[in-house]
Coordinates of N, CA, C and O in Angstrom, one line a residue:
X23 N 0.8 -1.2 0.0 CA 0.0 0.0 0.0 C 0.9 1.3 0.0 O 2.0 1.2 0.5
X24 N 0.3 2.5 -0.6 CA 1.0 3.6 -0.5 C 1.3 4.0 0.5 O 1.0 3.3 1.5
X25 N 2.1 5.5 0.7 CA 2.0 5.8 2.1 C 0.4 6.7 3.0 O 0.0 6.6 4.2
X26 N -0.2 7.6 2.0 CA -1.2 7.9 2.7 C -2.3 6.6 2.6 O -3.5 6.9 2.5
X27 N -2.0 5.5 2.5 CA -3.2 4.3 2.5 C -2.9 4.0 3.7 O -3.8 4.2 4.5
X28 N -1.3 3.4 4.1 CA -0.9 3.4 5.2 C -1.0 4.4 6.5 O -0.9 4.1 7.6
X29 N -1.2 5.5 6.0 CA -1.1 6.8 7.1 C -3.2 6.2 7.5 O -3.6 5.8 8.5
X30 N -3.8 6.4 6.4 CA -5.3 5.9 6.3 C -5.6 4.7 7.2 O -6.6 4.8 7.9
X31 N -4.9 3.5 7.2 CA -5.1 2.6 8.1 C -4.5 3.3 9.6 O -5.3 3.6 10.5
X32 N -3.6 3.5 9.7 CA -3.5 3.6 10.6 C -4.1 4.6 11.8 O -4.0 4.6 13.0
X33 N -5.0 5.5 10.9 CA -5.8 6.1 11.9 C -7.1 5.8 11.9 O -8.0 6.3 12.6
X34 N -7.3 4.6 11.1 CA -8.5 3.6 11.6 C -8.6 3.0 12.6 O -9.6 2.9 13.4
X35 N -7.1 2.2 12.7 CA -6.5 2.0 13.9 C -6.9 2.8 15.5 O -7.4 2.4 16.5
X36 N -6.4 3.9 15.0 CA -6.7 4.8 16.2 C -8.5 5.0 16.6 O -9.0 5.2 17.7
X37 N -9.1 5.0 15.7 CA -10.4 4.9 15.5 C -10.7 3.8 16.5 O -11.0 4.1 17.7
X38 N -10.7 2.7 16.2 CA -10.7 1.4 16.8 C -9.9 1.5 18.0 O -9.9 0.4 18.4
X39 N -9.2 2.2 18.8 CA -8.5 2.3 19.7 C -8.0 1.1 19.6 O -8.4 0.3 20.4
X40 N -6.8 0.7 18.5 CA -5.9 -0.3 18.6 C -4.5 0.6 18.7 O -3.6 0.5 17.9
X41 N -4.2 1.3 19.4 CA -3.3 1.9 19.6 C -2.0 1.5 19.0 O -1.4 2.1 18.1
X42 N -1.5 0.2 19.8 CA -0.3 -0.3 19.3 C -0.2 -0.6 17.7 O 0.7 -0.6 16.9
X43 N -1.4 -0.9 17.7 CA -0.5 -1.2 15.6 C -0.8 0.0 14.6 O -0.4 0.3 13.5
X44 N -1.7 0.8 15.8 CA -1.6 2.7 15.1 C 0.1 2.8 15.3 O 0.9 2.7 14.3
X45 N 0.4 2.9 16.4 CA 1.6 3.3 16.6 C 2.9 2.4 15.3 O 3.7 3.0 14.7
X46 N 2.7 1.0 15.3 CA 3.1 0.0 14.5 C 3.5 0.6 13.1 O 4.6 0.4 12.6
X47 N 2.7 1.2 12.4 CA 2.4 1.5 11.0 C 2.7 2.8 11.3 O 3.8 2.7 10.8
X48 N 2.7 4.0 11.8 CA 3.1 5.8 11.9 C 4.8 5.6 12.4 O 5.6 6.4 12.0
X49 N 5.2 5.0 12.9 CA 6.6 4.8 13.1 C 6.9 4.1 12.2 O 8.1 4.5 12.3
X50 N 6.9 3.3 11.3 CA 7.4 3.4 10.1 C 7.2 4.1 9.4 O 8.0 3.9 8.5
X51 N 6.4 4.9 9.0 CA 5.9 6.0 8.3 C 6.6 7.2 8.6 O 6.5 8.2 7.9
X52 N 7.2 7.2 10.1 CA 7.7 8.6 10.7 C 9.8 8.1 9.9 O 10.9 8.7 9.6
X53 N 9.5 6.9 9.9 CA 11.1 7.0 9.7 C 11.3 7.2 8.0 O 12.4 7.4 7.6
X54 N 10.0 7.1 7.2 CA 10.4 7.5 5.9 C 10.5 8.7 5.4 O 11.3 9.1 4.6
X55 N 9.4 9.4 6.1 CA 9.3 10.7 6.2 C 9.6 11.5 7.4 O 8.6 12.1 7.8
X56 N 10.8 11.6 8.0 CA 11.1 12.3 9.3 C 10.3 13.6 9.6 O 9.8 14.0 10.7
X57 N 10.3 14.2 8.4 CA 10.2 16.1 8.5 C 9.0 16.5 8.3 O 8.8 17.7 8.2
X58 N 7.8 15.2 8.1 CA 6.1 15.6 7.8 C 5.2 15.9 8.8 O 4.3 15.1 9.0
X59 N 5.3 17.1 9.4 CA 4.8 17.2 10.8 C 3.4 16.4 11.0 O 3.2 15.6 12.0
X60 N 2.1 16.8 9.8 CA 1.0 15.9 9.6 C 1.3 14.9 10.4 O 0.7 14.8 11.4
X61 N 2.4 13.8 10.0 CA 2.4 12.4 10.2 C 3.0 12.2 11.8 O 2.8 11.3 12.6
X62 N 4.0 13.5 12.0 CA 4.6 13.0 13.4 C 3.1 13.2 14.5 O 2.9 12.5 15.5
X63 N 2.4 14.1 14.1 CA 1.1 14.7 15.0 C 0.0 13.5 14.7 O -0.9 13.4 15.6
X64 N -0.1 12.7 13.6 CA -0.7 11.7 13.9 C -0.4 10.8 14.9 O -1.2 10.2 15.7
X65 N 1.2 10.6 14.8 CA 1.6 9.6 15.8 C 1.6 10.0 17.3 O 1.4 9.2 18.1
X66 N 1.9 11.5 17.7 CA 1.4 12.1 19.3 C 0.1 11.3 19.0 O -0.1 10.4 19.8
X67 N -0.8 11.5 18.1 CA -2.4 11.1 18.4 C -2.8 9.8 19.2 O -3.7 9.6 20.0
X68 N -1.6 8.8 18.5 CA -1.7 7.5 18.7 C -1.1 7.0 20.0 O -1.4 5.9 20.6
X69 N -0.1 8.2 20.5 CA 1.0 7.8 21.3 C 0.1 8.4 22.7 O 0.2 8.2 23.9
X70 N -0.6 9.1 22.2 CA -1.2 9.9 23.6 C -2.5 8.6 23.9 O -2.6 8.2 25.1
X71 N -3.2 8.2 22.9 CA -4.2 7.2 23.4 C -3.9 6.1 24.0 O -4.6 5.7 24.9
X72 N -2.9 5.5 23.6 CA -1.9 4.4 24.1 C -0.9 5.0 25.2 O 0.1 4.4 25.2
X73 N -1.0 6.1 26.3 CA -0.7 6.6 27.2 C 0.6 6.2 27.4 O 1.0 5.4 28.2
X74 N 1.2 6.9 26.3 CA 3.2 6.6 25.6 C 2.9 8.3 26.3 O 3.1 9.0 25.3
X75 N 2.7 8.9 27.2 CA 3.4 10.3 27.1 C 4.7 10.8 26.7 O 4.9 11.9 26.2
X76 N 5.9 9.6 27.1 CA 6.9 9.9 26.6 C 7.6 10.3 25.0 O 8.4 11.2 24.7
X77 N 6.9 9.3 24.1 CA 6.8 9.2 22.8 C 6.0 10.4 21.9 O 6.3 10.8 20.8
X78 N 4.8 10.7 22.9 CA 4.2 11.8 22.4 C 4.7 13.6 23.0 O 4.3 14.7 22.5
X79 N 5.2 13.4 23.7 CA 5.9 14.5 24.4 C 6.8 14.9 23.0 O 6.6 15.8 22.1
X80 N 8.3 13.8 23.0 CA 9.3 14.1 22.4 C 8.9 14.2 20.8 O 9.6 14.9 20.1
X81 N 7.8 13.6 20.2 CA 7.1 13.7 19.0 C 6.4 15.2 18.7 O 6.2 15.6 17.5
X82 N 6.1 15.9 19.9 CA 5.5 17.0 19.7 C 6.6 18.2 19.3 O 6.5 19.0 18.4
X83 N 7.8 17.9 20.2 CA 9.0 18.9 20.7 C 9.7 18.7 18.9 O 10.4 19.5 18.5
X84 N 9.4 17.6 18.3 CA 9.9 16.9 17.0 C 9.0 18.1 15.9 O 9.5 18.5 14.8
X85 N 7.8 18.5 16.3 CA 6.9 19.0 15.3 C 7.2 20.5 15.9 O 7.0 21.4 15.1
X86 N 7.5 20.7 16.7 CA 8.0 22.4 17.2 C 8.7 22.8 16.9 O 8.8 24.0 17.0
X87 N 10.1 21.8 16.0 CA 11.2 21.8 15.4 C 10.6 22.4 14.0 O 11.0 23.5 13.6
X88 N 9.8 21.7 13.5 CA 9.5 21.7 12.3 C 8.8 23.5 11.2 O 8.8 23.8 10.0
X89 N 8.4 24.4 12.6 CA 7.6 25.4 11.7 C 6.5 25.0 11.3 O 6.0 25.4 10.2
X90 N 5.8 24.2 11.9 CA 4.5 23.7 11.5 C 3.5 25.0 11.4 O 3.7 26.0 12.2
X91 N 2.3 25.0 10.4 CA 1.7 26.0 9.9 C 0.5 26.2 11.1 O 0.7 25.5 12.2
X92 N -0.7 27.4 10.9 CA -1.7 27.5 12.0 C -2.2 26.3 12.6 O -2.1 26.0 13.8
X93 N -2.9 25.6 11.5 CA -4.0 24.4 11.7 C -3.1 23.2 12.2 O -3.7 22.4 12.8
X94 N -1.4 23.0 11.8 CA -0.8 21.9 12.8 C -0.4 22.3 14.3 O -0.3 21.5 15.3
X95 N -0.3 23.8 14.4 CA 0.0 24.4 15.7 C -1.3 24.5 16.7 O -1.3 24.6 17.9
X96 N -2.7 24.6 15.7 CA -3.6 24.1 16.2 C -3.9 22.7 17.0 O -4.2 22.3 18.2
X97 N -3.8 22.1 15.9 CA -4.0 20.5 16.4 C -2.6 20.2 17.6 O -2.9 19.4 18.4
X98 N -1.8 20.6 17.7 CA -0.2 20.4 18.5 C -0.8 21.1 19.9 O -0.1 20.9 20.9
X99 N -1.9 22.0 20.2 CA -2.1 22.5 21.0 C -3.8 21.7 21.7 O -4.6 21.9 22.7
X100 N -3.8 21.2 20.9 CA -5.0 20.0 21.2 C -4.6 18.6 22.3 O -5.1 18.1 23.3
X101 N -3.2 18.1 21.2 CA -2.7 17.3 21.5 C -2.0 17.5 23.3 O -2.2 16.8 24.3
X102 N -1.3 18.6 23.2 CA -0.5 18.6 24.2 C -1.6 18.7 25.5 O -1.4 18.2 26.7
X103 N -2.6 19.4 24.9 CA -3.7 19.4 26.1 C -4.3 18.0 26.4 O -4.5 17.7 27.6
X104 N -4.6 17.1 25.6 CA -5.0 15.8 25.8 C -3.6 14.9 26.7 O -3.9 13.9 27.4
X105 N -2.5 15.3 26.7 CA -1.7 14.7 27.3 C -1.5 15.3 28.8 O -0.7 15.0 29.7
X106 N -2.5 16.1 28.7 CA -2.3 17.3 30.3 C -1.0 18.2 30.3 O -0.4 18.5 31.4
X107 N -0.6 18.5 29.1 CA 0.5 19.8 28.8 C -0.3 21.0 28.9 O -1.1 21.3 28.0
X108 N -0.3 21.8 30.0 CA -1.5 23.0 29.4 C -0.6 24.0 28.8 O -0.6 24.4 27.7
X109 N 0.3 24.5 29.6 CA 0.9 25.3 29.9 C 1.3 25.4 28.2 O 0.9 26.3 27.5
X110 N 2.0 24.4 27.8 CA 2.3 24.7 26.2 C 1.7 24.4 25.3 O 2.1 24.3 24.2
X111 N 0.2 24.4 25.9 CA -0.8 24.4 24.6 C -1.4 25.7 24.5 O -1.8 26.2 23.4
X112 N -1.4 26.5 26.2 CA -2.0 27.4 26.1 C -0.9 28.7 25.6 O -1.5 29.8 25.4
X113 N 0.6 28.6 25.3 CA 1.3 29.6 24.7 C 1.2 29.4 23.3 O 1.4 30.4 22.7
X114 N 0.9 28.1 22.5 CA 0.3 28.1 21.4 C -0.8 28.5 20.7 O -0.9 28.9 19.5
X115 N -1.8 28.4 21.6 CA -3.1 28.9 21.4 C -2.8 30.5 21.9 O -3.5 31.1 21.0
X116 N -2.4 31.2 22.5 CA -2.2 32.6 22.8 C -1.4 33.1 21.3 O -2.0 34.0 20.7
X117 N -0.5 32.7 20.9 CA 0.3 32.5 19.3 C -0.8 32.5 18.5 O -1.0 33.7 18.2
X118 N -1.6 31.9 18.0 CA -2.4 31.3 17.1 C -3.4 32.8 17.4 O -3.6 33.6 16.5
X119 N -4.0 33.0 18.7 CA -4.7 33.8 18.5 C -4.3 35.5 18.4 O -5.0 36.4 18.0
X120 N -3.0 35.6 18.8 CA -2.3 37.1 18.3 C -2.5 37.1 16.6 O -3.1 37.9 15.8
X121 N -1.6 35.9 16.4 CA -1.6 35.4 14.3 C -3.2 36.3 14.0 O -3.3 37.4 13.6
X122 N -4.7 34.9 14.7 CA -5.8 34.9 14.0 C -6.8 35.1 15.5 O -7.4 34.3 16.3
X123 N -6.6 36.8 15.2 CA -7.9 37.4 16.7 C -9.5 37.2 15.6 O -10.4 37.0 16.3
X124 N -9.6 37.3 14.8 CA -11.1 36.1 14.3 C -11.6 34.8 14.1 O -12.7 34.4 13.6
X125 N -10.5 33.9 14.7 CA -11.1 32.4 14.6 C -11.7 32.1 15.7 O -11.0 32.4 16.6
X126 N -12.7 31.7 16.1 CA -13.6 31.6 17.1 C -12.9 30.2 17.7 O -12.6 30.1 18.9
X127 N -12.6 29.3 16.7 CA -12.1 27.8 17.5 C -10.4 27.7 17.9 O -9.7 26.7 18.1
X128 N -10.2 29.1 17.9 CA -8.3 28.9 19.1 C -9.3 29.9 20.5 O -9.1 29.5 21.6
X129 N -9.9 30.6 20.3 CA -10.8 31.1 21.5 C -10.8 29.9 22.2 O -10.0 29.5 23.1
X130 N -12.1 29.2 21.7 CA -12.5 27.9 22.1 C -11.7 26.8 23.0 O -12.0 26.1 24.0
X131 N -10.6 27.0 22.0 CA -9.6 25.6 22.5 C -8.8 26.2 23.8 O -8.3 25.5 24.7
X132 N -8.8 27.6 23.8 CA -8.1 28.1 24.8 C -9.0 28.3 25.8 O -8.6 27.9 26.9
X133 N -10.2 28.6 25.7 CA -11.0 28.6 26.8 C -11.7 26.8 27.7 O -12.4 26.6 28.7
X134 N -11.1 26.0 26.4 CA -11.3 24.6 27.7 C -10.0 24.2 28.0 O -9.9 23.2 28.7
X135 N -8.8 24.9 27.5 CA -7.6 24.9 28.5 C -7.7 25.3 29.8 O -7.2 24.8 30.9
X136 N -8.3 26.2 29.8 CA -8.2 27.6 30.8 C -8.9 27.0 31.9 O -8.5 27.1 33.0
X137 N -10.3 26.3 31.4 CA -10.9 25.7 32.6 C -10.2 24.3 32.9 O -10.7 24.0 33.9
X138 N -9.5 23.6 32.5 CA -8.8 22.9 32.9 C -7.8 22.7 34.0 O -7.5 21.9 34.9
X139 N -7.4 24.0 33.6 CA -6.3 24.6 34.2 C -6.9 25.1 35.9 O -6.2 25.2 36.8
X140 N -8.4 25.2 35.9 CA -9.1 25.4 36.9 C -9.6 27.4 37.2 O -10.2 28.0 38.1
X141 N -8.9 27.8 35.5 CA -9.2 29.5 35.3 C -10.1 29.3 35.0 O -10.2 29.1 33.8
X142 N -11.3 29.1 35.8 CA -12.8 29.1 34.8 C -13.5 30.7 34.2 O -14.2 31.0 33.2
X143 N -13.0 31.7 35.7 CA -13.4 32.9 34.9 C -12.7 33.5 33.2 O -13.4 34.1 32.3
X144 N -11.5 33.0 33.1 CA -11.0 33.4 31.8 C -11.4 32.4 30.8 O -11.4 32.8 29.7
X145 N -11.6 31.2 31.1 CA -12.3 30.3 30.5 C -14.0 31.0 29.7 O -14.6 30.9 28.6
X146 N -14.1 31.5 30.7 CA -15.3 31.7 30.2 C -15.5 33.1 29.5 O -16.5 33.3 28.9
X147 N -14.4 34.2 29.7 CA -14.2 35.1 28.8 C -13.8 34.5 27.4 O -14.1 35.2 26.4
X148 N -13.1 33.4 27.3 CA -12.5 33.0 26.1 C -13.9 33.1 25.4 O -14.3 33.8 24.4
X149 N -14.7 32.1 26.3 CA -15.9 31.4 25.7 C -16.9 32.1 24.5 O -17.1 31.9 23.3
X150 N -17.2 32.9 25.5 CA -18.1 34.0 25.2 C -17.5 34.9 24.4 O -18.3 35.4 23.6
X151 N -16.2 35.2 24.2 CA -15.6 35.8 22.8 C -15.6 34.9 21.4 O -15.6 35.5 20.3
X152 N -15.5 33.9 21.5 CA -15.8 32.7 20.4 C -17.3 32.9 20.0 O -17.6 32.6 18.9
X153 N -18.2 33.3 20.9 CA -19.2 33.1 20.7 C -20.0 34.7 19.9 O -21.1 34.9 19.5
X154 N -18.7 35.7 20.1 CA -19.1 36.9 19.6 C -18.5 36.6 18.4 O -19.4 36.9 17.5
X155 N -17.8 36.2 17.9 CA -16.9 35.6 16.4 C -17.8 35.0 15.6 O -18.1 35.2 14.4
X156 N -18.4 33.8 16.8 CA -19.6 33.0 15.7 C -20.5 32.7 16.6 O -20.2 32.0 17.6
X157 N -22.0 33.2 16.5 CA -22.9 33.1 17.5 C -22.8 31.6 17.5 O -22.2 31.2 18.5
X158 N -23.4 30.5 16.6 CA -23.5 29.3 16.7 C -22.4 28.6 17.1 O -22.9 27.6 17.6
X159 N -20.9 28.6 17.2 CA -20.4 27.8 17.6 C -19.9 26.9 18.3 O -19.0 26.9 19.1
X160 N -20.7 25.7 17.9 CA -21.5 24.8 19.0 C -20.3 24.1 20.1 O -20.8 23.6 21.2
X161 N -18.9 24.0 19.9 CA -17.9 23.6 20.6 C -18.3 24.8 22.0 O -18.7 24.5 23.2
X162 N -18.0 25.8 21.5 CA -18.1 27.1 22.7 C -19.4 27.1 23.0 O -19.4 26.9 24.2
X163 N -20.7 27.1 22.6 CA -21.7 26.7 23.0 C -21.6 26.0 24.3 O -21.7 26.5 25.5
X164 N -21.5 24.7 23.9 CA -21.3 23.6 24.7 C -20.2 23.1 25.9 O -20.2 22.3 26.8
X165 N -19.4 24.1 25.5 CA -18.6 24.3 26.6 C -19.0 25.1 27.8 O -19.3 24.7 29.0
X166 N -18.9 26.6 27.3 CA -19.8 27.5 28.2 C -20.8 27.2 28.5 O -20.9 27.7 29.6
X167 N -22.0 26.6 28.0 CA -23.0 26.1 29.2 C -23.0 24.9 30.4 O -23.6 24.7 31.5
X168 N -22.0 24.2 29.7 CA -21.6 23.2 30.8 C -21.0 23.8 31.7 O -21.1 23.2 32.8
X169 N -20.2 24.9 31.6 CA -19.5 25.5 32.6 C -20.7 26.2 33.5 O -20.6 26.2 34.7
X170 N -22.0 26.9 32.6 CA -22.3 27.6 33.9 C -23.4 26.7 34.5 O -23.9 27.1 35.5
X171 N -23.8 25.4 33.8 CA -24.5 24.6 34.7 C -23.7 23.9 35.9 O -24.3 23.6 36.9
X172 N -22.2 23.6 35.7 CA -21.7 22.9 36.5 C -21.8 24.5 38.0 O -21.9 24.2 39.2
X173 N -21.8 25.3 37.7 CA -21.8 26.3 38.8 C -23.2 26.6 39.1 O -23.4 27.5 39.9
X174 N -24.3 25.9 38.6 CA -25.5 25.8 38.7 C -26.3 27.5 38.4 O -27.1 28.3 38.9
X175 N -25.2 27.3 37.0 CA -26.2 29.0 36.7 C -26.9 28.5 35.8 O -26.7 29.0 34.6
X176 N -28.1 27.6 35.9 CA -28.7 26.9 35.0 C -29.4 28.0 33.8 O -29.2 27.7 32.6
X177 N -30.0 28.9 34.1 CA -30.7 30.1 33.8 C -29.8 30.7 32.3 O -30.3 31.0 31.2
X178 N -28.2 30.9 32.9 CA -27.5 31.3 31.9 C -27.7 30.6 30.8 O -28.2 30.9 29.7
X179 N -27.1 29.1 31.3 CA -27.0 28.1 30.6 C -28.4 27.6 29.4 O -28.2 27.0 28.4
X180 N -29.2 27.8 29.8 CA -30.3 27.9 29.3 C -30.1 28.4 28.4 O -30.2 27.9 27.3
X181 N -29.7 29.7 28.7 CA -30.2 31.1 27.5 C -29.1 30.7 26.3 O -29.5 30.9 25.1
X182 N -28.0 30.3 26.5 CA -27.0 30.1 25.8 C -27.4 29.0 25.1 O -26.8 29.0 24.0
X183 N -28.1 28.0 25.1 CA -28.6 26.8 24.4 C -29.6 27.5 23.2 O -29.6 27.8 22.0
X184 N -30.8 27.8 24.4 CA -31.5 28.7 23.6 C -31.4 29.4 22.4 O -32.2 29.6 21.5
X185 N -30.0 29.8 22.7 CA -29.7 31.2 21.4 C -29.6 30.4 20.6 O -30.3 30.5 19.6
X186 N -28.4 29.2 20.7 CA -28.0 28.2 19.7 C -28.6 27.7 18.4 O -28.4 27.8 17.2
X187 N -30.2 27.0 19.6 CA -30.8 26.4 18.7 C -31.8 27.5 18.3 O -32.7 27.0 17.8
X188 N -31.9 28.9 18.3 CA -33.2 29.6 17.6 C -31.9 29.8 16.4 O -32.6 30.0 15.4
X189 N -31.0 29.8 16.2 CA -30.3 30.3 14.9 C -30.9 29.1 14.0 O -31.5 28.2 14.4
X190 N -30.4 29.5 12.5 CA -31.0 28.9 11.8 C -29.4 27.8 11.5 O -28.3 27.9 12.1
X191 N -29.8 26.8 10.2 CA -28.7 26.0 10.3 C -27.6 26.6 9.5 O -27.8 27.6 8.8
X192 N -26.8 26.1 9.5 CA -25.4 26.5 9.0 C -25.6 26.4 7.2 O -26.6 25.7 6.9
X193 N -24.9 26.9 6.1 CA -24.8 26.1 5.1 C -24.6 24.8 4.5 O -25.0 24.1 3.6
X194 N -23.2 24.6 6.2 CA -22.9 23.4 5.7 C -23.8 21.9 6.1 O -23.7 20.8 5.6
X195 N -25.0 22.3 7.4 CA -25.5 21.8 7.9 C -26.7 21.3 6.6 O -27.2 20.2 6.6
X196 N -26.9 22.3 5.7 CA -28.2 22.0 4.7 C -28.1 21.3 3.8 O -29.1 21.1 3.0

């Protein structure tokens, strides 16, 4: 098989949470192509589900090398957060959002760092700025209402669903 067939299985693999033969098939794939960040950030993907922190740490620090573009510095700050890196997901996402102060989803990603992190008040400033970018965006939606139900501001949280679903559907939704 080619290599994106192989790159294709293997994140079937990951799909399937077969971790190890994800990992199996992206490490040979990382030794053909050393310098394809895509492929090393597939393998953090595989390495972080298969709770390799080690492998996905040093794979990340491998793609930081690289100059990777918005949307892999995006995903690299996903990743690092799924591994409980905040700290350097959230100087990527602060990056990302100096770059692009109109994308509502590095808001987003930074505002469920932030509550992670246990800043739920800036958490929830992120929130609600995502949410002035794109009324509907149901990540921040759904984030920020879980946040203010978990504080039992049911009422807010309401209104915030509310708004959601009175909008109409997306284009891509039709």
């Amino acid at each position: 098989p080619s290599m994106e067939e192989r790159r294709r299985i293997a994140g079937l693999y990951v799909s399937l949470k077969e971790y190890a033969r994800a990992l199996g098939v992206l490490e040979r794939l990382v030794e053909e192509k050393p310098k394809d960040a895509g492929l090393l950030l597939d393998l953090v993907s595989a390495a972080a589900g298969a709770k390799d922190r080690t492998l996905a740490l040093s794979s990340l620090e491998r793609v930081r090398g690289l100059k990777p573009g918005p949307d892999q510095r995006g995903r690299m700050a996903l990743l690092y957060q799924q591994v409980g890196e905040y700290g350097p997901a959230l100087e990527i996402l602060d990056g990302l959002i100096q770059e692009n102060p109109s994308e509502a989803r590095y808001l987003n990603d930074r505002g469920v760092v932030k509550a992670l992190m246990g800043r739920r008040e800036e958490a929830m400033k992120d929130l609600r700025a995502a949410l002035g970018l794109e009324p509907g965006f149901l990540p921040a939606v759904l984030t920020l209402g879980g946040l203010y139900v978990s504080e039992g501001r049911t009422g807010e949280a309401r209104e915030i669903f509310d708004r959601a679903l009175s909008r109409p559907p997306s284009q891509q939704e039709r």
